mmCIF file of C-alpha atoms in Angstrom:
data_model
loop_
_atom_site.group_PDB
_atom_site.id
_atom_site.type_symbol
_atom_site.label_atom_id
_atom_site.label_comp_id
_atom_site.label_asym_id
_atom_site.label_seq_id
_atom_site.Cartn_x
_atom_site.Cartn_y
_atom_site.Cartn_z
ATOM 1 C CA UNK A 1 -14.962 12.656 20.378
ATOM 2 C CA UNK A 2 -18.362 13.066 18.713
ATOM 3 C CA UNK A 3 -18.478 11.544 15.375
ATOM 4 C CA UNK A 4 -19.359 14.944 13.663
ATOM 5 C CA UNK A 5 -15.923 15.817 14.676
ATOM 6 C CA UNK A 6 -14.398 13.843 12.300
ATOM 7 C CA UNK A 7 -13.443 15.775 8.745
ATOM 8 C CA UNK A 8 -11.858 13.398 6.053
ATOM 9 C CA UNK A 9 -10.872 14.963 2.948
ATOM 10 C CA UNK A 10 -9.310 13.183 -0.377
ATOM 11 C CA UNK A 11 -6.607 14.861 -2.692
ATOM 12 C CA UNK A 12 -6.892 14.891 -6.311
ATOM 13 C CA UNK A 13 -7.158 10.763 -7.824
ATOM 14 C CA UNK A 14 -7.721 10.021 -4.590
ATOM 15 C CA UNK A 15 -11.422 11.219 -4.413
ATOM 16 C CA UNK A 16 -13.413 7.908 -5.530
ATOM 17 C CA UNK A 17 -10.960 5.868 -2.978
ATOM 18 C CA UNK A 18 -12.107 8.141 -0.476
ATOM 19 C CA UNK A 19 -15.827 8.126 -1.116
ATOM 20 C CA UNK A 20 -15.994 4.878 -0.216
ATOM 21 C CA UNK A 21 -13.803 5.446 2.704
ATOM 22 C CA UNK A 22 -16.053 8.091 3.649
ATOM 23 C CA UNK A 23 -19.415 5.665 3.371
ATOM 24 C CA UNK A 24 -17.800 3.071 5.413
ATOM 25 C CA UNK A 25 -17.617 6.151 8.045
ATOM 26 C CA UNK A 26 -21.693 6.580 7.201
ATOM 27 C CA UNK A 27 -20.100 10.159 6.849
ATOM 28 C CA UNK A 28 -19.402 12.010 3.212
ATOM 29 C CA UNK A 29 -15.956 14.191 1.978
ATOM 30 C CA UNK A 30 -15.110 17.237 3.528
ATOM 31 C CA UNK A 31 -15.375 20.228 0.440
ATOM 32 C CA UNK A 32 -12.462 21.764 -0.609
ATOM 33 C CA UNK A 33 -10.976 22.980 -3.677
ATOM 34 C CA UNK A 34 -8.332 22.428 -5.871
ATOM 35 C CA UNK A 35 -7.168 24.963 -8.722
ATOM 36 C CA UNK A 36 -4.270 24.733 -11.060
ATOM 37 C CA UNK A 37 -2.647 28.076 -12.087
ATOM 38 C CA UNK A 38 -0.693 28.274 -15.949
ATOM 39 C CA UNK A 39 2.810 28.806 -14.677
ATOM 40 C CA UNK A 40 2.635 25.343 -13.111
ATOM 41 C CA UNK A 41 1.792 26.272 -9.163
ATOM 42 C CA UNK A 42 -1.228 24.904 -8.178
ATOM 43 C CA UNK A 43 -3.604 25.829 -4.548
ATOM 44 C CA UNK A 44 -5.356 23.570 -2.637
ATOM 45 C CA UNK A 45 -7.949 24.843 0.594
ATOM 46 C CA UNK A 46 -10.751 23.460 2.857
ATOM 47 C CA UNK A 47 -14.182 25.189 2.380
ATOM 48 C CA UNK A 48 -15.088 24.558 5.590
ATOM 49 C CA UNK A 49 -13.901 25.328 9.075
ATOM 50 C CA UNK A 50 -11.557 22.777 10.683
ATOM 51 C CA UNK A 51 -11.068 24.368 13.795
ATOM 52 C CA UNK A 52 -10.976 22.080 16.698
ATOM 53 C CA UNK A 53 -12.080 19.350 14.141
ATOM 54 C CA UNK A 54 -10.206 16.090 14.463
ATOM 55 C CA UNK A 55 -9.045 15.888 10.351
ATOM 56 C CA UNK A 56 -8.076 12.887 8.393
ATOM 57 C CA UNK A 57 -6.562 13.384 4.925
ATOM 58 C CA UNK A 58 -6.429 10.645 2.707
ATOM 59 C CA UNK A 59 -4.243 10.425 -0.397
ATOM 60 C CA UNK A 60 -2.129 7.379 -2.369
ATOM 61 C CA UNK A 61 1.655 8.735 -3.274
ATOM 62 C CA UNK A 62 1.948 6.636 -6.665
ATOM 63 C CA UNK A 63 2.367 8.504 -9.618
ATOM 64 C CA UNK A 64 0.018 8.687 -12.671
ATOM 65 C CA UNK A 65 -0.205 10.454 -16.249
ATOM 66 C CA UNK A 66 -1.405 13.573 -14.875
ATOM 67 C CA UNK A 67 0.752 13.647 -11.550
ATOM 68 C CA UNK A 68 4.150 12.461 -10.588
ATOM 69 C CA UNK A 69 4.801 10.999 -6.993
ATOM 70 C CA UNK A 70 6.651 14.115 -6.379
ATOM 71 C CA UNK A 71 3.469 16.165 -7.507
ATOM 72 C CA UNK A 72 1.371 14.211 -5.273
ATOM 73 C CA UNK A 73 3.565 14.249 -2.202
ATOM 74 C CA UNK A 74 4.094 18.422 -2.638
ATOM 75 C CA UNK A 75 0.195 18.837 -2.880
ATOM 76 C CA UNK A 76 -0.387 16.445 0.071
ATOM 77 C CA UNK A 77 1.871 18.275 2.139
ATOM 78 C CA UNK A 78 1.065 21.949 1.211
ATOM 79 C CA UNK A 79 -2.587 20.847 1.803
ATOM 80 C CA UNK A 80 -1.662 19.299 5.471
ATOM 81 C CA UNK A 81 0.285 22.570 6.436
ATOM 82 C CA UNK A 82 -3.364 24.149 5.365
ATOM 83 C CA UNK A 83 -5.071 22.287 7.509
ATOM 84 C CA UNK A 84 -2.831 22.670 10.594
ATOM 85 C CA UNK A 85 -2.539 26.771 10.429
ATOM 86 C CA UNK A 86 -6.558 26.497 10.736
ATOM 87 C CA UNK A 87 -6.114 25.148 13.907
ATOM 88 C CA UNK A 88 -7.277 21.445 13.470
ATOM 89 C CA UNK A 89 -7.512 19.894 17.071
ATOM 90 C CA UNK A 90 -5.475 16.700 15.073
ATOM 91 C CA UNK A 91 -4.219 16.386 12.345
ATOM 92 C CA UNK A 92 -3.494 12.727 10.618
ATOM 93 C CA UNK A 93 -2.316 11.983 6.711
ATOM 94 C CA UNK A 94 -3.961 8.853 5.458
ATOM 95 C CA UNK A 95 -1.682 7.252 3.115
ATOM 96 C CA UNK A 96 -2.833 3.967 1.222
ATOM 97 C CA UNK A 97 0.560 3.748 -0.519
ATOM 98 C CA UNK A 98 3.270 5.788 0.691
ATOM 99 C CA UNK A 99 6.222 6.953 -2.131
ATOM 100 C CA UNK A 100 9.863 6.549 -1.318
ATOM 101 C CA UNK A 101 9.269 3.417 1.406
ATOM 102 C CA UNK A 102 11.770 1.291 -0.559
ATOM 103 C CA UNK A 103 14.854 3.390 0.129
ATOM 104 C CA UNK A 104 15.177 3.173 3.663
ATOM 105 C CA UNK A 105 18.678 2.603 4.268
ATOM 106 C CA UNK A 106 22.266 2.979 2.561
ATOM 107 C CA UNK A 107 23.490 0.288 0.547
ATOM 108 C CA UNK A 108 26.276 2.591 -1.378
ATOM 109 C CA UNK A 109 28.314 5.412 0.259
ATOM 110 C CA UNK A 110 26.493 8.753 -0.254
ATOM 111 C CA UNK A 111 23.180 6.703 -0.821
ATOM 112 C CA UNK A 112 19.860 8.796 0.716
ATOM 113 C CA UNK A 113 17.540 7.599 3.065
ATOM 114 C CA UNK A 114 14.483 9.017 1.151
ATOM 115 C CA UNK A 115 11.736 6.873 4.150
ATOM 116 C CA UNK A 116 13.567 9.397 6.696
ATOM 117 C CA UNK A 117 13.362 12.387 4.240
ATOM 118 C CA UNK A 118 9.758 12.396 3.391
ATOM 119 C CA UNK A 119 9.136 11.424 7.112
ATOM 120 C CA UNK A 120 10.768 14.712 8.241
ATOM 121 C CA UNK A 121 8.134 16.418 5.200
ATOM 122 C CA UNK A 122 5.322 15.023 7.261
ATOM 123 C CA UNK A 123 6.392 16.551 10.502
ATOM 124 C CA UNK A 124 7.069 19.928 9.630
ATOM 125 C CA UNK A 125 3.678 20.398 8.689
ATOM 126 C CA UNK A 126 2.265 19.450 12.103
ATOM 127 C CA UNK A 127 1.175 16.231 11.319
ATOM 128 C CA UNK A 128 -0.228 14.487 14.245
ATOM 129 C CA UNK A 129 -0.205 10.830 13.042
ATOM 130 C CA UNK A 130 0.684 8.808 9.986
ATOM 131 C CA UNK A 131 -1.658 5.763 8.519
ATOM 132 C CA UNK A 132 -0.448 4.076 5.878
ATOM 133 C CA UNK A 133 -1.072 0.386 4.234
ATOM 134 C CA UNK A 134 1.512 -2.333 3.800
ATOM 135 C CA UNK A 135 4.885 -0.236 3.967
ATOM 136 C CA UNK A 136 8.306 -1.880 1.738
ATOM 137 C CA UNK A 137 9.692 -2.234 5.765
ATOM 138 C CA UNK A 138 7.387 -2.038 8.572
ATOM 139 C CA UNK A 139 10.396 -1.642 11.014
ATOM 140 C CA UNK A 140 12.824 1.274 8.707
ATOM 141 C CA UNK A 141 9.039 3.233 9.002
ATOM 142 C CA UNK A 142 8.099 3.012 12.267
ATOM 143 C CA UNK A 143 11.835 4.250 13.263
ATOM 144 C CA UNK A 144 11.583 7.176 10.840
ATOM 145 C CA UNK A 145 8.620 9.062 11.965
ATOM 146 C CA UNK A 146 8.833 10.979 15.328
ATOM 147 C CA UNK A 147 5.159 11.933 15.456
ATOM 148 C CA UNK A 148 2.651 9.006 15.854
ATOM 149 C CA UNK A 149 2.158 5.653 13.097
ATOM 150 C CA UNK A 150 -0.040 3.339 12.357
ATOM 151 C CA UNK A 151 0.982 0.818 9.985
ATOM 152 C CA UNK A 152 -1.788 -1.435 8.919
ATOM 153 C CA UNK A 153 -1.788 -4.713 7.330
ATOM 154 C CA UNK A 154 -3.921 -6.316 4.226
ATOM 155 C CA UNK A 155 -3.109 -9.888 5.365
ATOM 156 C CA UNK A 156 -6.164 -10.978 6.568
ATOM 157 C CA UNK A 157 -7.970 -9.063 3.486
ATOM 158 C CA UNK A 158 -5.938 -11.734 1.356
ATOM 159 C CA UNK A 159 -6.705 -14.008 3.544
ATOM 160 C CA UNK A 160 -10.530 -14.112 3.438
ATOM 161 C CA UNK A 161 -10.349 -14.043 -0.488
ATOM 162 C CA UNK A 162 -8.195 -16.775 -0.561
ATOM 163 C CA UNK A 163 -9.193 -19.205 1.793
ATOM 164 C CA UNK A 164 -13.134 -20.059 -0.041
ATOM 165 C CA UNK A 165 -10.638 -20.704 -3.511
ATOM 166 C CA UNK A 166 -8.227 -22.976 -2.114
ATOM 167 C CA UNK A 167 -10.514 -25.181 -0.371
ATOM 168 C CA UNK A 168 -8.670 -28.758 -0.039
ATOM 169 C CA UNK A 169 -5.930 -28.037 -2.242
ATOM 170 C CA UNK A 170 -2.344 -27.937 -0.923
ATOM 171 C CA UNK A 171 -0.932 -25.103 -0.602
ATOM 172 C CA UNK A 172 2.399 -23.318 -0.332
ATOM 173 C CA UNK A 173 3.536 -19.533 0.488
ATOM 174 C CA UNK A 174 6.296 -18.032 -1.189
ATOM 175 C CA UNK A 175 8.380 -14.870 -0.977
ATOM 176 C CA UNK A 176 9.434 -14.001 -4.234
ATOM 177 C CA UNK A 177 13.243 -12.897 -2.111
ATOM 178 C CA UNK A 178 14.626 -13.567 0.764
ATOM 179 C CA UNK A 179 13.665 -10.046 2.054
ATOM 180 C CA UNK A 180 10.326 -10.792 2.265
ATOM 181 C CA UNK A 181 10.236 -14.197 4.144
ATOM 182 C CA UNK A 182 8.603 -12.145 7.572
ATOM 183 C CA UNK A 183 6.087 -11.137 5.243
ATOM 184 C CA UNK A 184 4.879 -14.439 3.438
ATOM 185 C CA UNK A 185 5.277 -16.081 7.033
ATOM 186 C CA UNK A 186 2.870 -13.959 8.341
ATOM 187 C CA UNK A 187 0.259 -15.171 5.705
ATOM 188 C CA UNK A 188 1.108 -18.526 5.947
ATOM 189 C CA UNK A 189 0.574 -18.663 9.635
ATOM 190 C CA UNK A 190 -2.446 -16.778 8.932
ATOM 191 C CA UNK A 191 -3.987 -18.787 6.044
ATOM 192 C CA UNK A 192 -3.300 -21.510 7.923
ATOM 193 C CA UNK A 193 -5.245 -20.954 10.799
ATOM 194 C CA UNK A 194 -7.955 -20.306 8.539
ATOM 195 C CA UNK A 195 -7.789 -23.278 6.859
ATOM 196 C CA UNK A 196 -7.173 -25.454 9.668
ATOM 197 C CA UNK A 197 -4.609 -27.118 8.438
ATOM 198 C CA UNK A 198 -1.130 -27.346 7.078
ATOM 199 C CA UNK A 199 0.718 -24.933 4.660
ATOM 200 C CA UNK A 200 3.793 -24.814 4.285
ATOM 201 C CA UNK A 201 6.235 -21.809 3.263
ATOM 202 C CA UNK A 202 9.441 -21.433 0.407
ATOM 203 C CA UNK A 203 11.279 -18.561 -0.767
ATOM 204 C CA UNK A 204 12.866 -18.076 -4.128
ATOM 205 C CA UNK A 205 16.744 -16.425 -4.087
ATOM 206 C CA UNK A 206 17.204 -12.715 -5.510
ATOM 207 C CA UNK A 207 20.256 -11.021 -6.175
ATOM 208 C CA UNK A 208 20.410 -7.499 -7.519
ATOM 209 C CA UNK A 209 24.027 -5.972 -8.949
ATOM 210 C CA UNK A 210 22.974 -2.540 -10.577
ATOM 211 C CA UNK A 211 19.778 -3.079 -12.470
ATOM 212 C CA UNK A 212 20.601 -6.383 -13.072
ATOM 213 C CA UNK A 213 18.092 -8.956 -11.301
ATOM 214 C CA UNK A 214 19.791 -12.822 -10.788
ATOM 215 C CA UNK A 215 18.848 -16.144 -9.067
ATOM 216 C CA UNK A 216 16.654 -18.572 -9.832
ATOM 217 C CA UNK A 217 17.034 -21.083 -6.829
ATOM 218 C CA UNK A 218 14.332 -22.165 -5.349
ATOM 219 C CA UNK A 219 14.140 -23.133 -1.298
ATOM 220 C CA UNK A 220 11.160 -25.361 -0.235
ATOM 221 C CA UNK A 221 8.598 -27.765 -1.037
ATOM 222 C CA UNK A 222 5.814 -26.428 -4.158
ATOM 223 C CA UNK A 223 5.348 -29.648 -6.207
ATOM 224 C CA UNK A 224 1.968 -30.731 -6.696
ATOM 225 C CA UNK A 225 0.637 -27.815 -4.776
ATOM 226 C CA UNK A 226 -1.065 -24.072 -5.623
ATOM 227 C CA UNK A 227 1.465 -21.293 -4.903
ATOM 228 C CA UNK A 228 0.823 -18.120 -3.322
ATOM 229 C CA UNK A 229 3.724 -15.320 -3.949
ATOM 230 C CA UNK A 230 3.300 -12.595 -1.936
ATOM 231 C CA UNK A 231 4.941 -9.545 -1.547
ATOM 232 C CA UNK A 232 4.024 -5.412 -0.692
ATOM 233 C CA UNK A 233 4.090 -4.139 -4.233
ATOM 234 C CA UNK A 234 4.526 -5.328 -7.804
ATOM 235 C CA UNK A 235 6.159 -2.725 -10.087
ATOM 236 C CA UNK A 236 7.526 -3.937 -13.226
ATOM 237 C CA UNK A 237 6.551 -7.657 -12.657
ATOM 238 C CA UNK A 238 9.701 -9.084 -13.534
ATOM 239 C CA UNK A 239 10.564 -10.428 -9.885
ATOM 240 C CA UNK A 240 7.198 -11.895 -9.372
ATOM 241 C CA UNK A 241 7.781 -13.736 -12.939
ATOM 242 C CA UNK A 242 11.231 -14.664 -12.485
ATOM 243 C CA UNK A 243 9.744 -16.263 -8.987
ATOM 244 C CA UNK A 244 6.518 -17.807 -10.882
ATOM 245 C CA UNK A 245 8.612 -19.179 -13.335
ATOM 246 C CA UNK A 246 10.534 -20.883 -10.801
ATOM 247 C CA UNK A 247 7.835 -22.591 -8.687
ATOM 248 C CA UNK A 248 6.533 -23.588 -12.494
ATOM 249 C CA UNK A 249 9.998 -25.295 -12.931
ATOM 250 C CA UNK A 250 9.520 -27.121 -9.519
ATOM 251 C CA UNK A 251 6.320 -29.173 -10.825
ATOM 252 C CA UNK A 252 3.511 -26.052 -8.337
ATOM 253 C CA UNK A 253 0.049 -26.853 -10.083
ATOM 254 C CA UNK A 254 -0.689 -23.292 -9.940
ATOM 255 C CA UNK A 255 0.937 -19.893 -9.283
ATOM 256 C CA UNK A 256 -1.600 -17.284 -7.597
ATOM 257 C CA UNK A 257 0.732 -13.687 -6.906
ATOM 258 C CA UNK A 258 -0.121 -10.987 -4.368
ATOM 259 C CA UNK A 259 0.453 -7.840 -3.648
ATOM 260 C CA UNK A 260 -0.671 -5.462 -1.915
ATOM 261 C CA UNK A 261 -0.163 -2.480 -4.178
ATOM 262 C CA UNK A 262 0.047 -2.951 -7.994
ATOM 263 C CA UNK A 263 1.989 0.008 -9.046
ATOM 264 C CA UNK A 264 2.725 -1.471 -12.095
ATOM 265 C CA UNK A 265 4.898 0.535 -14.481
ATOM 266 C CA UNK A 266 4.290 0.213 -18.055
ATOM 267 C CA UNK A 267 6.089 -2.514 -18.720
ATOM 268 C CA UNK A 268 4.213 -4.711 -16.282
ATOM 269 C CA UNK A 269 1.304 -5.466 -19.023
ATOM 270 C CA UNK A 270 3.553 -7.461 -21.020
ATOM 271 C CA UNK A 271 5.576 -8.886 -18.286
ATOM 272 C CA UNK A 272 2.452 -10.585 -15.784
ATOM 273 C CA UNK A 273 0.984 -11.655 -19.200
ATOM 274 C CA UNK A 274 3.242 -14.458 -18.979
ATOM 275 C CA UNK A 275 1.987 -17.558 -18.822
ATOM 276 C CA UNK A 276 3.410 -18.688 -15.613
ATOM 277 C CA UNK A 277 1.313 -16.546 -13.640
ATOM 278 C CA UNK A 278 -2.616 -17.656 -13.214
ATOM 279 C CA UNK A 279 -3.902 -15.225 -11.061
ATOM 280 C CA UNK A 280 -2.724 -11.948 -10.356
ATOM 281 C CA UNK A 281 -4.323 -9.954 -6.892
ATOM 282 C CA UNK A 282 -3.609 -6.621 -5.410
ATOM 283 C CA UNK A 283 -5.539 -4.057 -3.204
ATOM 284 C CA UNK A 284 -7.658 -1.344 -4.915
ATOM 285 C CA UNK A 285 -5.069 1.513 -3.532
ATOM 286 C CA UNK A 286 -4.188 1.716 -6.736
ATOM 287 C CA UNK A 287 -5.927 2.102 -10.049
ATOM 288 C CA UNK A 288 -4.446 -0.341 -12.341
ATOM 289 C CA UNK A 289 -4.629 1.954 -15.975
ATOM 290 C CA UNK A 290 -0.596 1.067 -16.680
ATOM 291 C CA UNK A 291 -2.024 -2.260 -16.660
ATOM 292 C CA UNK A 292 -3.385 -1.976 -19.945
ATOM 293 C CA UNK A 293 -6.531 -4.310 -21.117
ATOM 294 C CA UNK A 294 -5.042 -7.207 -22.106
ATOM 295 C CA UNK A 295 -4.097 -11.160 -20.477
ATOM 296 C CA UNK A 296 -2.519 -9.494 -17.791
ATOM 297 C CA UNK A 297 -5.658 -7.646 -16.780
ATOM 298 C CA UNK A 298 -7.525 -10.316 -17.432
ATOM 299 C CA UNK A 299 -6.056 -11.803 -14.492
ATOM 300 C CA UNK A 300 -6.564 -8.774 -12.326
ATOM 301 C CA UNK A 301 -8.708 -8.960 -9.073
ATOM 302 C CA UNK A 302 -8.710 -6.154 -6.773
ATOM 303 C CA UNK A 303 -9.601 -6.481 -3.139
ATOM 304 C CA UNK A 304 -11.423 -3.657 -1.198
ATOM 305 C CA UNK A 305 -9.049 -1.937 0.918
ATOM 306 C CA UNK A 306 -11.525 1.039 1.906
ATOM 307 C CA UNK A 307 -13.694 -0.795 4.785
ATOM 308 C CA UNK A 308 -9.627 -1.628 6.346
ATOM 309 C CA UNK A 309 -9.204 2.060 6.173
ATOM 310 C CA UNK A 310 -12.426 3.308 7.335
ATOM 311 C CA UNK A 311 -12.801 1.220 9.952
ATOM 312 C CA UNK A 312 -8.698 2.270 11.428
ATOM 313 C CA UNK A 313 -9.998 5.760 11.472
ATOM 314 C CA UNK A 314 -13.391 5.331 13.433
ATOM 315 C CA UNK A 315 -10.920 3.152 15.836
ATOM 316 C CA UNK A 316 -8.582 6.360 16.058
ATOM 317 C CA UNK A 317 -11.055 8.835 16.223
ATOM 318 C CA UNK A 318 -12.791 6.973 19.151
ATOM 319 C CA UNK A 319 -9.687 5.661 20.707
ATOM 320 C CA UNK A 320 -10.603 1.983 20.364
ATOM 321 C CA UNK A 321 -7.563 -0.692 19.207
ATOM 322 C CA UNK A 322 -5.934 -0.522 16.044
ATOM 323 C CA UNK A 323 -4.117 -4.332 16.842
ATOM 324 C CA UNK A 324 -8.016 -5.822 16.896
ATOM 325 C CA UNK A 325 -9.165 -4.321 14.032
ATOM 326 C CA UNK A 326 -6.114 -6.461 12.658
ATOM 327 C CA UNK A 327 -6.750 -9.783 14.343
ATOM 328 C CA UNK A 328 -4.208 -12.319 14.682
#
């Protein structure tokens, strides 16, 4: 398609993220408006025409102090079904971090499956296609959707950042759970190649019983070397710490953590302050403000996510390859 069929529009706190989106397109936002009305509804409309456009909208599900996840996922959705009764010739939702990827399977009786619910939101309203950034389980949302995914991945974005700091020092990747060991081998394999030589990989041991967090074990070689926890999202902190603290305890020189989205609640401040923790890295899909402005943000760095983005859509809206854009 001609490139001046392309329409991307960004919700709400979403509109800086997608600016830059939009300039790594060389293109600018679509116009449309928002309005709020006093009995709590709220409208949202193109100001354009979208017919036979091919239309991208972009918006991250976390919640905020002026919008819950549930706000942002209703607004997102009534917007989409907008879009697709104007006849857009596609239709694709954009979503950095996508709310509810976490639950996406039983683990009591009665328990919902809120990855399959919110995926069935999405295809009512005619969505053509699904992006979104570093999903909880890669597998649980590919199987969910029945319309078209594409699930990128930040690894190589962590990656590049890391690779100039480490230099000669030994290294070691660790998943903060068990859960997460396909993840942090991923990035090991990857970091190694990029170094061009040897790192090797641990995992620390998680239990969960209610909302009580256990397990302190700690499986593989980190003595004497940097370690890099990684995992898809940091919320409160207190996994990543309880894994820090462990690689501490097993003599690692330092203790980097990763992640691609910092949702971070407002505990998290107090919690990633902690000492154990020397460097503290996320993507930029999410404004860190629950953060707060003290050690813990003082450890902050925030990796550009929006060339990753921009550059998945131009290979969509041209039909190009989605697994080079990725790399190895």
């Amino acid at each position: 398609m001609p490139s001046d069929d392309l329409l991307l529009f960004a919700l709400g706190a979403s509109g800086p993220f997608g600016e830059r989106v939009a300039e790594g397109l060389g293109t600018r936002l679509a116009k449309h408006e928002e309005r709020e009305f006093e009995d709590g509804h709220h409208k949202a409309r193109s100001l354009i025409n979208v017919r036979g456009r091919d239309v991208y909208v972009l918006h991250s599900l976390h919640g905020d102090d002026d919008q819950s996840v549930n706000d942002k996922l209703c607004r997102l959705l009534f917007f989409l079904g907008s879009i697709r009764d104007a006849s857009a010739a596609t239709l694709t939702a954009v979503v950095p971090f996508l709310c509810y990827s976490r639950k996406d399977r039983k683990t009591k009786p009665r328990d919902p499956v809120t990855t399959r619910y919110v995926a069935a939101m999405f295809e009512a309203m005619g969505v053509d296609c699904v992006v979104t950034l570093d999903v909880h389980n890669p597998a649980a949302f590919q199987n969910a959707f029945r319309c078209r995914t594409e699930h990128l991945e930040a690894r190589n974005l962590f990656v590049e950042y890391l690779a100039p700091l480490l230099g000669e020092t030994p290294v070691v990747v660790v998943s903060p759970d068990v859960g997460g060991t396909k993840r942090a081998e991923a990035l090991r394999r990857s970091l190694a190649a990029r170094l061009s030589r040897s790192v090797v990989g641990a995992h620390v041991e998680k239990y969960r019983s209610q909302d009580l967090v256990s397990g302190e074990a700690l499986v593989g070689d980190v003595a004497g070397r940097t370690a890099i926890l990684i995992d898809d999202m940091i919320t409160s902190g207190g996994t990543v710490v309880r894994a820090a603290r462990a690689c501490r305890a097993a003599g690692a020189r330092e203790v980097w953590a990763a992640a691609s989205h910092g949702v971070f609640t407002v505990e998290a401040g107090e919690a990633l302050a902690d000492g154990a923790i020397d460097r503290l890295i996320t993507l930029d899909t999410i404004p860190p403000d629950r953060l707060g402005t003290g050690a813990a943000r003082s450890k902050l760095v925030q990796l550009d996510a929006t060339k990753l983005l921009a550059d998945a859509i131009q290979a969509m809206h041209e039909g190009g390859s989605i697994v080079e854009l990725l790399g190895p």
